[in-house]
Every structure is written in C-alpha cells, then in structure tokens.
Short mmCIF file of C-alpha atoms in Angstrom, two decimals:
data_model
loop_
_atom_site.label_atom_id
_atom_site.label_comp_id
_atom_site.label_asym_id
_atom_site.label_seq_id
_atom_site.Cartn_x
_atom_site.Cartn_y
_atom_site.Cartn_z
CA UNK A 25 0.00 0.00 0.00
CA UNK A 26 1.40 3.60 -0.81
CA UNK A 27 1.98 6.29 1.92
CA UNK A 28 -1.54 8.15 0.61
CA UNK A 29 -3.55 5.22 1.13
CA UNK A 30 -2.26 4.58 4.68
CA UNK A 31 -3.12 8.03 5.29
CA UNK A 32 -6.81 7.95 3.93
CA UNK A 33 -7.24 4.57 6.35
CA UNK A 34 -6.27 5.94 9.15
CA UNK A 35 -8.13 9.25 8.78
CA UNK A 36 -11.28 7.20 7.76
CA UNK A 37 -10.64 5.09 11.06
CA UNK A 38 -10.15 7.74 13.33
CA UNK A 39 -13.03 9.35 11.52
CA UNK A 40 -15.62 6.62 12.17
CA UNK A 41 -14.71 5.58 15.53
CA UNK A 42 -14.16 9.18 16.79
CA UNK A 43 -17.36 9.77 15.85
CA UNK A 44 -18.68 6.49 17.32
CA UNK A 45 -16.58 7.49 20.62
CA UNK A 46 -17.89 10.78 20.40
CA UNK A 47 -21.53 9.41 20.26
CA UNK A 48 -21.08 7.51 23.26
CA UNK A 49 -19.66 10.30 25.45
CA UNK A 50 -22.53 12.41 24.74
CA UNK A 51 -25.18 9.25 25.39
CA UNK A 52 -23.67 9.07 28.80
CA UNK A 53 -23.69 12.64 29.43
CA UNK A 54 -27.45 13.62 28.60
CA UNK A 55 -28.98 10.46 28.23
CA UNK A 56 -32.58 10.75 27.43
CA UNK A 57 -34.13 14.26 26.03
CA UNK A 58 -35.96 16.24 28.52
CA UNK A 59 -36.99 18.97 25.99
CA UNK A 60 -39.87 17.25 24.07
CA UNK A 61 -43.15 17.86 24.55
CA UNK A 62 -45.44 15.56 26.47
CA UNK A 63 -47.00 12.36 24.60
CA UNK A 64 -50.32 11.94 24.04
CA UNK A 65 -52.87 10.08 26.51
CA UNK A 66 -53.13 6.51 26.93
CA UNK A 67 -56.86 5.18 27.11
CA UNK A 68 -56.01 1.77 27.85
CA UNK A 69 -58.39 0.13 25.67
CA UNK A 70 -57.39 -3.57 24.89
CA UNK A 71 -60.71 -4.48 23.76
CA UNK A 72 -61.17 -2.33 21.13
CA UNK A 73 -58.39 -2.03 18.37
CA UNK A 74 -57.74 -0.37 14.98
CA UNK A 75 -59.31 -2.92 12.22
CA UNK A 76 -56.20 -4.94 10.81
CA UNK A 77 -56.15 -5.33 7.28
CA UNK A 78 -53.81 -7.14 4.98
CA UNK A 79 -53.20 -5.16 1.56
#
C-alpha cells in the first residue's frame, strides 16, 4: 500500500470511531431528552383495536 492510502485509512478510522466514541460520550452525558413535549394520553383500551387489514 502507498503512503496516501495509509493516510486515507487511518483518517477514515479515526473518523468513524471518533465519531462512534464521540456518540457515546454524549449518550452518557445527557442520556434521554428532557426537551420534548409531552406524549399523548393513553386510554387503555385492549378491547377495542384499529381494524387490521392485509393489503
């Protein structure tokens, strides 16, 4: 392999698992978003579902 494409493998490397490393730091920092707004209401009907339809 030449000098260039040693280069380009290790900046692709260090790209990717920077990132990945990166990703991971900022998971364990902050890990669930407290900014959203509230979900809707749950009713809590089993009995009573959305007719299922194969198409």
């Amino acid at each position: 392999m030449s000098a260039e494409a040693v280069t380009l493998l290790v900046l692709s490397i260090v790209v990717v698992w920077g990132g990945l490393l990166a990703a991971i730091l900022r998971l364990r920092a902050r890990p669930e978003r407290t900014d959203l707004p509230s979900g809707g209401e749950d009713d809590h009907r089993e009995d009573v579902a959305p007719v299922e339809r194969d198409t």
